[in-house]
CSV table of C-alpha atoms and ligand atoms in Angstrom, one decimal:
chain,number,residue,atom,x,y,z
L,64,MET,CA,-19.1,19.2,5.9
L,65,LEU,CA,-16.4,16.7,6.8
L,66,LYS,CA,-13.3,18.4,8.1
L,67,ILE,CA,-9.9,16.8,7.3
L,68,ALA,CA,-6.3,17.4,8.4
L,69,ILE,CA,-3.5,16.1,6.1
L,70,VAL,CA,-0.4,15.2,8.0
L,71,GLY,CA,2.8,15.0,5.9
L,72,THR,CA,2.7,17.3,2.9
L,73,GLY,CA,5.4,15.7,0.7
L,74,ASN,CA,5.0,13.8,-2.6
L,75,ILE,CA,2.0,11.6,-2.1
L,76,ALA,CA,0.0,14.2,-0.3
L,77,ASN,CA,-0.7,15.7,-3.7
L,78,ALA,CA,-2.5,12.6,-4.9
L,79,HIS,CA,-4.6,12.7,-1.7
L,80,MET,CA,-5.4,16.4,-2.1
L,81,GLU,CA,-6.7,15.7,-5.6
L,82,GLY,CA,-9.1,13.2,-4.1
L,83,TRP,CA,-10.3,15.5,-1.3
L,84,LYS,CA,-10.8,18.4,-3.8
L,85,GLU,CA,-13.3,16.2,-5.8
L,86,LEU,CA,-15.6,15.8,-2.8
L,87,LYS,CA,-18.4,18.4,-2.3
L,88,ASP,CA,-19.0,17.4,1.3
L,89,ALA,CA,-15.4,17.4,2.6
L,90,LYS,CA,-12.8,20.1,3.1
L,91,VAL,CA,-9.2,19.9,4.1
L,92,ILE,CA,-8.9,22.5,6.8
L,93,ALA,CA,-5.3,22.0,7.9
L,94,ALA,CA,-2.0,20.9,6.4
L,95,CYS,CA,0.6,19.8,8.8
L,96,ASP,CA,4.3,19.0,8.2
L,97,VAL,CA,7.3,19.0,10.6
L,98,ASP,CA,8.7,21.2,7.9
L,99,LEU,CA,6.4,24.2,8.4
L,100,GLU,CA,7.5,25.9,5.2
L,101,ARG,CA,6.5,22.9,3.3
L,102,ALA,CA,3.1,22.8,5.0
L,103,LYS,CA,2.6,26.5,4.3
L,104,LYS,CA,3.4,26.1,0.6
L,105,PHE,CA,1.1,23.1,0.3
L,106,ALA,CA,-1.7,25.0,2.1
L,107,GLU,CA,-1.2,28.0,-0.1
L,108,GLN,CA,-1.2,25.9,-3.3
L,109,ASN,CA,-4.4,24.1,-2.3
L,110,SER,CA,-6.3,26.9,-0.6
L,111,ILE,CA,-6.1,25.2,2.8
L,112,PRO,CA,-6.8,27.8,5.5
L,113,GLU,CA,-4.2,26.6,8.0
L,114,ALA,CA,-0.7,25.3,8.1
L,115,ALA,CA,0.8,23.6,11.2
L,116,SER,CA,4.0,21.8,12.2
L,117,ASP,CA,2.8,19.9,15.3
L,118,ALA,CA,0.4,17.1,14.5
L,119,LEU,CA,-0.3,16.2,18.2
L,120,GLU,CA,-1.4,19.8,18.8
L,121,LEU,CA,-3.6,19.7,15.7
L,122,PHE,CA,-5.3,16.5,16.9
L,123,LYS,CA,-6.6,18.3,19.9
L,124,ARG,CA,-8.8,20.4,17.7
L,125,LYS,CA,-12.5,19.4,18.0
L,126,GLU,CA,-13.6,20.4,14.6
L,127,ILE,CA,-11.3,17.9,12.8
L,128,ASP,CA,-13.2,14.8,11.9
L,129,ALA,CA,-10.5,12.8,10.2
L,130,VAL,CA,-6.8,12.7,9.8
L,131,ASP,CA,-5.1,11.7,6.5
L,132,ILE,CA,-1.6,10.5,7.2
L,133,CYS,CA,0.9,10.9,4.4
L,134,THR,CA,4.2,10.8,6.4
L,135,PRO,CA,7.0,8.4,6.0
L,136,ASN,CA,6.4,4.8,7.1
L,137,LEU,CA,7.9,5.0,10.6
L,138,GLN,CA,5.4,7.7,11.7
L,139,HIS,CA,2.2,5.8,10.6
L,140,TYR,CA,1.8,3.9,13.8
L,141,THR,CA,2.5,6.7,16.3
L,142,LEU,CA,0.5,9.3,14.5
L,143,SER,CA,-2.5,7.0,13.8
L,144,LEU,CA,-2.6,6.0,17.4
L,145,ALA,CA,-2.5,9.6,18.6
L,146,ALA,CA,-5.2,10.7,16.1
L,147,MET,CA,-7.5,7.8,17.1
L,148,LYS,CA,-6.9,8.5,20.8
L,149,ALA,CA,-8.0,12.1,20.1
L,150,GLY,CA,-11.2,10.7,18.5
L,151,LYS,CA,-10.3,11.2,14.9
L,152,HIS,CA,-11.0,8.7,12.0
L,153,VAL,CA,-7.8,7.8,10.3
L,154,LEU,CA,-6.8,7.2,6.7
L,155,CYS,CA,-3.2,6.2,6.5
L,156,GLU,CA,-0.8,5.6,3.6
L,157,LYS,CA,0.8,2.2,3.0
L,158,PRO,CA,2.3,0.3,4.7
L,159,LEU,CA,-0.3,0.8,7.5
L,160,ALA,CA,2.5,0.1,9.9
L,161,MET,CA,5.9,-1.5,9.8
L,162,ASN,CA,5.1,-4.7,11.7
L,163,PRO,CA,2.1,-6.8,12.6
L,164,ALA,CA,2.1,-6.0,16.3
L,165,HIS,CA,1.7,-2.3,15.6
L,166,ILE,CA,-1.2,-2.9,13.3
L,167,GLN,CA,-2.9,-5.1,15.9
L,168,GLU,CA,-2.5,-2.2,18.4
L,169,MET,CA,-4.0,0.2,15.8
L,170,ILE,CA,-7.0,-2.1,15.3
L,171,ALA,CA,-7.5,-2.3,19.0
L,172,ALA,CA,-7.3,1.5,19.3
L,173,SER,CA,-9.9,2.0,16.6
L,174,LYS,CA,-12.3,-0.2,18.5
L,175,LYS,CA,-11.5,1.3,21.8
L,176,HIS,CA,-12.0,4.9,20.7
L,177,LYS,CA,-14.9,4.0,18.3
L,178,VAL,CA,-13.2,5.6,15.3
L,179,LYS,CA,-12.6,4.1,11.8
L,180,LEU,CA,-9.2,3.1,10.5
L,181,THR,CA,-8.4,2.6,6.8
L,182,GLY,CA,-5.2,1.9,5.0
L,183,ILE,CA,-4.4,3.0,1.5
L,184,SER,CA,-4.4,0.6,-1.4
L,185,ASN,CA,-4.8,3.0,-4.4
L,186,GLN,CA,-4.0,0.2,-6.9
L,187,ARG,CA,-7.1,-1.8,-5.9
L,188,PHE,CA,-9.1,1.2,-7.1
L,189,CYS,CA,-7.6,1.7,-10.5
L,190,ALA,CA,-9.9,0.8,-13.5
L,191,GLU,CA,-8.0,-2.3,-14.4
L,192,ALA,CA,-8.1,-3.8,-10.9
L,193,GLN,CA,-11.8,-3.0,-10.5
L,194,ALA,CA,-12.6,-4.6,-13.9
L,195,ILE,CA,-10.6,-7.7,-13.0
L,196,LYS,CA,-12.3,-7.9,-9.6
L,197,ARG,CA,-15.8,-7.7,-11.2
L,198,PHE,CA,-14.7,-10.4,-13.7
L,199,ILE,CA,-13.6,-12.7,-10.8
L,200,ASP,CA,-16.7,-11.9,-8.7
L,201,SER,CA,-19.0,-12.8,-11.6
L,202,GLY,CA,-17.5,-16.3,-11.5
L,203,ALA,CA,-16.0,-16.0,-15.0
L,204,ALA,CA,-12.5,-17.0,-13.7
L,205,GLY,CA,-13.7,-19.8,-11.5
L,206,LYS,CA,-11.6,-20.5,-8.4
L,207,ILE,CA,-8.3,-18.6,-8.2
L,208,TYR,CA,-6.0,-21.3,-7.0
L,209,TYR,CA,-2.7,-19.5,-7.6
L,210,ALA,CA,-1.2,-16.1,-8.2
L,211,GLU,CA,2.2,-14.8,-9.2
L,212,ALA,CA,2.7,-11.2,-7.9
L,213,ARG,CA,5.7,-9.2,-8.8
L,214,TRP,CA,7.0,-5.7,-8.4
L,215,LEU,CA,10.5,-5.9,-9.6
L,216,ARG,CA,12.8,-3.1,-10.4
L,217,ARG,CA,16.1,-3.7,-12.1
L,218,ARG,CA,18.1,-0.7,-10.8
L,219,HIS,CA,15.7,1.7,-9.1
L,220,LEU,CA,16.7,2.1,-5.5
L,221,PRO,CA,15.3,5.3,-4.0
L,222,GLY,CA,18.8,6.8,-3.4
L,223,TRP,CA,17.5,10.2,-2.7
L,224,ASN,CA,15.7,9.1,0.5
L,225,SER,CA,17.7,7.2,3.1
L,226,GLY,CA,14.4,6.4,4.8
L,227,PHE,CA,13.9,3.6,2.3
L,228,LEU,CA,17.3,2.2,3.0
L,229,LEU,CA,17.1,1.8,6.7
L,230,LYS,CA,15.1,-0.8,8.6
L,231,LYS,CA,14.3,1.5,11.4
L,232,LEU,CA,12.9,4.2,9.2
L,233,GLY,CA,11.2,2.7,6.2
L,234,GLY,CA,12.1,-0.8,5.1
L,235,GLY,CA,13.1,-2.1,1.6
L,236,PRO,CA,11.1,-3.2,-1.4
L,237,CYS,CA,8.9,-5.5,0.8
L,238,LEU,CA,7.3,-2.6,2.6
L,239,ASP,CA,7.6,-0.1,-0.2
L,240,ILE,CA,6.3,-1.9,-3.3
L,241,GLY,CA,5.9,-5.6,-2.4
L,242,VAL,CA,3.1,-4.4,-0.1
L,243,HIS,CA,1.1,-3.1,-3.2
L,244,ALA,CA,1.6,-6.3,-5.3
L,245,LEU,CA,0.7,-8.5,-2.4
L,246,ASP,CA,-2.3,-6.5,-1.4
L,247,VAL,CA,-3.8,-6.4,-4.9
L,248,ALA,CA,-3.2,-10.1,-5.5
L,249,MET,CA,-4.9,-11.0,-2.2
L,250,PHE,CA,-7.8,-8.6,-3.1
L,251,PHE,CA,-8.3,-10.5,-6.4
L,252,MET,CA,-8.2,-13.8,-4.5
L,253,GLY,CA,-10.9,-12.7,-2.2
L,254,ASN,CA,-8.7,-11.9,0.8
L,255,PRO,CA,-8.1,-15.4,2.1
L,256,ARG,CA,-6.2,-15.7,5.4
L,257,PRO,CA,-2.5,-16.5,5.0
L,258,VAL,CA,-1.5,-19.6,6.9
L,259,SER,CA,2.2,-19.9,6.1
L,260,VAL,CA,5.0,-18.3,4.2
L,261,SER,CA,8.5,-19.4,3.2
L,262,GLY,CA,10.8,-16.8,1.7
L,263,ILE,CA,14.2,-15.3,1.2
L,264,SER,CA,15.2,-11.7,1.5
L,265,GLY,CA,18.6,-10.0,1.5
L,266,ASN,CA,20.9,-7.3,0.2
L,267,PHE,CA,22.4,-9.2,-2.7
L,268,ILE,CA,23.5,-6.5,-5.1
L,269,ALA,CA,23.1,-3.1,-3.6
L,270,LYS,CA,25.7,-3.7,-0.8
L,271,LYS,CA,28.4,-4.1,-3.5
L,272,GLY,CA,27.7,-0.5,-4.7
L,273,ALA,CA,25.7,-1.2,-7.9
L,274,LEU,CA,24.8,1.1,-10.8
L,275,ASN,CA,21.5,2.8,-9.8
L,276,LEU,CA,19.2,4.7,-12.1
L,277,TRP,CA,17.7,6.7,-9.1
L,278,GLY,CA,20.7,8.6,-7.9
L,279,HIS,CA,23.5,8.0,-5.5
L,280,TYR,CA,23.0,5.8,-2.5
L,281,ASP,CA,25.2,5.1,0.4
L,282,LYS,CA,25.9,1.3,0.3
L,283,LYS,CA,27.4,1.5,3.8
L,284,ILE,CA,24.2,2.6,5.6
L,285,MET,CA,21.7,0.5,3.7
L,286,ASP,CA,20.5,-2.3,6.0
L,287,VAL,CA,17.4,-3.4,4.2
L,288,GLU,CA,16.9,-6.0,1.5
L,289,ASP,CA,17.2,-5.2,-2.2
L,290,PHE,CA,15.2,-8.3,-3.1
L,291,ALA,CA,12.6,-10.5,-1.4
L,292,GLY,CA,10.7,-13.5,-2.6
L,293,GLY,CA,8.1,-15.7,-0.9
L,294,PHE,CA,5.6,-18.5,-1.2
L,295,VAL,CA,2.4,-18.0,0.7
L,296,ARG,CA,-0.3,-20.6,1.5
L,297,PHE,CA,-3.9,-19.5,2.3
L,298,ASP,CA,-6.7,-21.1,4.4
L,299,ASN,CA,-8.8,-21.8,1.3
L,300,GLY,CA,-6.1,-24.0,-0.2
L,301,ALA,CA,-4.8,-21.3,-2.7
L,302,ALA,CA,-1.2,-20.1,-2.8
L,303,LEU,CA,0.7,-17.1,-4.1
L,304,SER,CA,4.3,-16.3,-5.0
L,305,LEU,CA,5.6,-12.8,-4.5
L,306,SER,CA,8.8,-11.2,-5.6
L,307,CYS,CA,9.9,-7.6,-5.2
L,308,SER,CA,13.2,-5.7,-5.7
L,309,PHE,CA,14.8,-2.4,-5.8
L,310,MET,CA,17.7,-4.0,-7.7
L,311,ALA,CA,17.8,-7.3,-9.6
L,312,ASN,CA,19.5,-8.5,-12.7
L,313,ILE,CA,16.4,-8.8,-14.9
L,314,LYS,CA,15.7,-7.8,-18.5
L,315,GLU,CA,12.9,-5.3,-17.7
L,316,LYS,CA,13.5,-1.9,-16.2
L,317,GLU,CA,10.4,-2.6,-14.0
L,318,GLU,CA,7.8,-5.3,-13.8
L,319,ASN,CA,4.6,-4.6,-11.8
L,320,THR,CA,2.4,-7.5,-12.7
L,321,ILE,CA,0.1,-10.1,-11.3
L,322,ARG,CA,-0.9,-13.4,-13.0
L,323,LEU,CA,-4.0,-15.1,-11.7
L,324,PHE,CA,-4.6,-18.8,-12.3
L,325,GLY,CA,-8.3,-19.5,-12.2
L,326,ASP,CA,-9.9,-22.9,-13.0
L,327,LYS,CA,-12.2,-21.3,-15.6
L,328,ALA,CA,-9.9,-18.4,-16.8
L,329,GLY,CA,-6.5,-17.0,-16.1
L,330,ILE,CA,-6.1,-13.2,-15.9
L,331,ASN,CA,-3.1,-10.8,-16.2
L,332,TYR,CA,-3.0,-7.5,-14.2
L,333,PRO,CA,-2.6,-4.7,-15.1
L,334,SER,CA,-3.1,-5.6,-18.8
L,335,ALA,CA,-6.6,-6.9,-17.9
L,336,GLU,CA,-6.2,-9.8,-20.4
L,337,TYR,CA,-7.8,-13.2,-19.8
L,338,PHE,CA,-7.2,-16.7,-21.1
L,339,THR,CA,-9.9,-19.4,-21.3
L,340,GLU,CA,-11.5,-21.9,-23.6
L,341,LYS,CA,-14.9,-22.1,-25.2
L,342,ALA,CA,-16.6,-24.3,-27.7
L,343,GLY,CA,-13.4,-26.3,-28.4
L,344,SER,CA,-11.1,-23.3,-28.8
L,345,LEU,CA,-8.7,-21.5,-26.7
L,346,ILE,CA,-9.8,-17.9,-26.2
L,347,ASP,CA,-7.7,-14.8,-25.4
L,348,GLY,CA,-9.7,-11.8,-24.3
L,349,LYS,CA,-9.2,-8.3,-22.9
L,350,MET,CA,-11.3,-6.0,-20.8
L,351,THR,CA,-11.4,-2.8,-22.8
L,352,HIS,CA,-12.8,0.7,-22.8
L,353,LEU,CA,-12.0,1.1,-19.1
L,354,LYS,CA,-12.4,4.6,-17.9
L,355,ALA,CA,-9.1,5.7,-16.3
L,356,GLN,CA,-9.5,6.6,-12.6
L,357,ALA,CA,-7.1,7.8,-10.0
L,358,GLY,CA,-6.9,5.1,-7.3
L,359,HIS,CA,-6.3,7.5,-4.5
L,360,SER,CA,-9.3,9.7,-5.4
L,361,VAL,CA,-11.6,6.7,-5.6
L,362,GLU,CA,-10.5,5.4,-2.3
L,363,ILE,CA,-10.7,8.8,-0.6
L,364,SER,CA,-14.3,9.1,-1.8
L,365,LYS,CA,-15.1,5.6,-0.4
L,366,PHE,CA,-13.3,6.5,2.9
L,367,ALA,CA,-15.4,9.7,3.2
L,368,ASP,CA,-18.6,7.6,2.6
L,369,PHE,CA,-17.5,5.1,5.2
L,370,ILE,CA,-16.8,7.6,8.0
L,371,THR,CA,-20.0,9.5,7.4
L,372,GLY,CA,-22.0,6.3,7.5
L,373,LYS,CA,-23.1,6.6,3.8
L,374,SER,CA,-21.4,3.3,3.3
L,375,LYS,CA,-20.8,0.4,5.6
L,376,ILE,CA,-17.8,-0.8,3.6
L,377,ASN,CA,-14.3,0.0,4.7
L,378,PRO,CA,-12.3,0.4,1.4
L,379,LEU,CA,-9.3,-1.2,3.0
L,380,PRO,CA,-10.1,-2.8,6.4
L,381,PRO,CA,-7.0,-2.8,8.6
L,382,GLU,CA,-7.3,-6.5,9.1
L,383,GLN,CA,-6.4,-7.0,5.4
L,384,SER,CA,-3.4,-4.7,5.8
L,385,LEU,CA,-2.5,-6.9,8.9
L,386,ASN,CA,-2.5,-10.0,6.7
L,387,ALA,CA,-0.2,-8.3,4.1
L,388,ILE,CA,2.3,-7.1,6.7
L,389,MET,CA,2.2,-10.5,8.5
L,390,VAL,CA,3.3,-12.1,5.2
L,391,LEU,CA,6.0,-9.5,4.5
L,392,ASP,CA,7.3,-9.8,8.0
L,393,GLY,CA,7.1,-13.6,7.7
L,394,ILE,CA,9.4,-13.5,4.6
L,395,HIS,CA,12.1,-11.8,6.7
L,396,ARG,CA,11.5,-14.2,9.6
L,397,SER,CA,11.7,-17.1,7.2
L,398,GLN,CA,15.0,-15.8,5.8
L,399,ARG,CA,16.4,-15.5,9.4
L,400,SER,CA,15.3,-18.9,10.5
L,401,GLY,CA,15.7,-20.8,7.2
L,402,ARG,CA,12.2,-22.3,7.7
L,403,GLU,CA,8.6,-21.9,6.8
L,404,ILE,CA,6.7,-19.6,9.1
L,405,ARG,CA,3.2,-20.6,10.2
L,406,PHE,CA,0.7,-18.0,11.3
S,635,NAD,N1,0.3,4.7,-2.4
S,635,NAD,C1,1.3,5.1,-3.2
S,635,NAD,O1,1.3,4.8,-4.4
S,635,NAD,C2,2.5,5.8,-2.6
S,635,NAD,C3,3.5,6.4,-3.4
S,635,NAD,C4,4.5,7.1,-2.7
S,635,NAD,C5,4.6,7.1,-1.3
S,635,NAD,N2,3.6,6.4,-0.6
S,635,NAD,C6,3.7,6.4,0.9
S,635,NAD,O2,3.4,7.7,1.3
S,635,NAD,C7,4.2,8.0,2.5
S,635,NAD,C8,5.0,9.3,2.3
S,635,NAD,O3,5.8,9.2,1.1
S,635,NAD,P1,6.2,10.5,0.3
S,635,NAD,O4,6.9,10.0,-0.9
S,635,NAD,O5,5.1,11.4,0.2
S,635,NAD,O6,7.4,11.0,1.3
S,635,NAD,P2,7.9,12.6,1.4
S,635,NAD,O7,9.2,12.5,2.1
S,635,NAD,O8,7.8,13.2,0.1
S,635,NAD,O9,6.8,13.3,2.3
S,635,NAD,C9,6.6,13.0,3.7
S,635,NAD,C10,6.4,14.2,4.5
S,635,NAD,O10,6.1,13.9,5.8
S,635,NAD,C11,6.7,14.9,6.7
S,635,NAD,N3,6.8,14.4,8.0
S,635,NAD,C12,7.6,13.5,8.6
S,635,NAD,N4,7.3,13.2,9.8
S,635,NAD,C13,6.3,14.0,10.1
S,635,NAD,C14,5.5,14.2,11.3
S,635,NAD,N5,5.7,13.5,12.5
S,635,NAD,N6,4.5,15.1,11.3
S,635,NAD,C15,4.2,15.8,10.1
S,635,NAD,N7,4.9,15.6,9.0
S,635,NAD,C16,5.9,14.7,9.0
S,635,NAD,C17,8.0,15.1,6.0
S,635,NAD,O11,8.6,16.4,6.4
S,635,NAD,C18,7.7,15.1,4.5
S,635,NAD,O12,7.3,16.4,4.1
S,635,NAD,C19,5.1,6.8,2.7
S,635,NAD,O13,4.6,6.0,3.7
S,635,NAD,C20,5.1,6.1,1.4
S,635,NAD,O14,5.2,4.7,1.5
S,635,NAD,C21,2.6,5.8,-1.2
């Protein structure tokens, strides 16, 4: 029986818990949160035998095999390192860390301490993304030479959580939602290595004190971007454009889409439509009858198989998270320098 500790028992921990509950050979034995009352409530609701408030103390416990980190972004690096140092496998929410140097250190630690490290990319494991990936891997789309990835929100800035509005705590839309769009697009493209990025990022609207549909925010403290856009080139000759926002003057309330340009077919995510030609006609098709699946649960099951040795496949290798964070960090560096950044 795999024994798990969940660290950070806020919002997203519930999706993780659903995943762990589905597994017969794994059990969450401790719930930890700096807010002990929150940990206790979560433990009680999910029949977890122990609630704790000090993660570092918990990591000393021999019976814990793996730690599932669901804390805010800033703690991902320090808690993952501490858990790995204590010999625990680590599953960690996105973004795996807030900068490339930290992820490199985390990868080195997983090798040094001979434990496994996996980031979260729940969107890769939803039914539509999996169907699209199978379509691409079958060769039906040909070579994907370009992708347009967007996660744009018109006026949804997480005003209730200042962590998202401060660089030192959480980062803006790049680290919060851009990371999802970029990760899934690169997954569809076969995880090519980024070689350069040119981008812009900035606080264009929010600093003025704009209408926000997600509650009041303090425009004076916000030091992260409200929009970022970038153009990425990969080592296989393909390229990608990314745009993400908490606030932007666009028609849609929200747009979370990827368009893939393949030389045999184009594909739209998440609608799972494809566009091609056959026998002298243009054909529009759609992948249908997909069985809905919770991305977190699928990934958690794959993580469990990976750490127990049932599978050799890491559902999200940290090297792929490193590529994504390198690009997002590169967009900010490109904004500061006014030039393309080469990796
Ligand atoms: N994959 C997704 O779709 C998705 C969706 C939402 C959030 N997230 C990610 O999940 C993480 C958490 O987000 P959330 O919305 O659940 O936040 P949250 O604020 O609801 O929960 C975070 C919890 O972590 C606790 N915490 C903070 N520092 C801690 C520490 N050192 N030790 C133990 N507990 C600590 C807080 O007290 C809080 O209860 C973030 O990194 C976020 O980016 C991912």
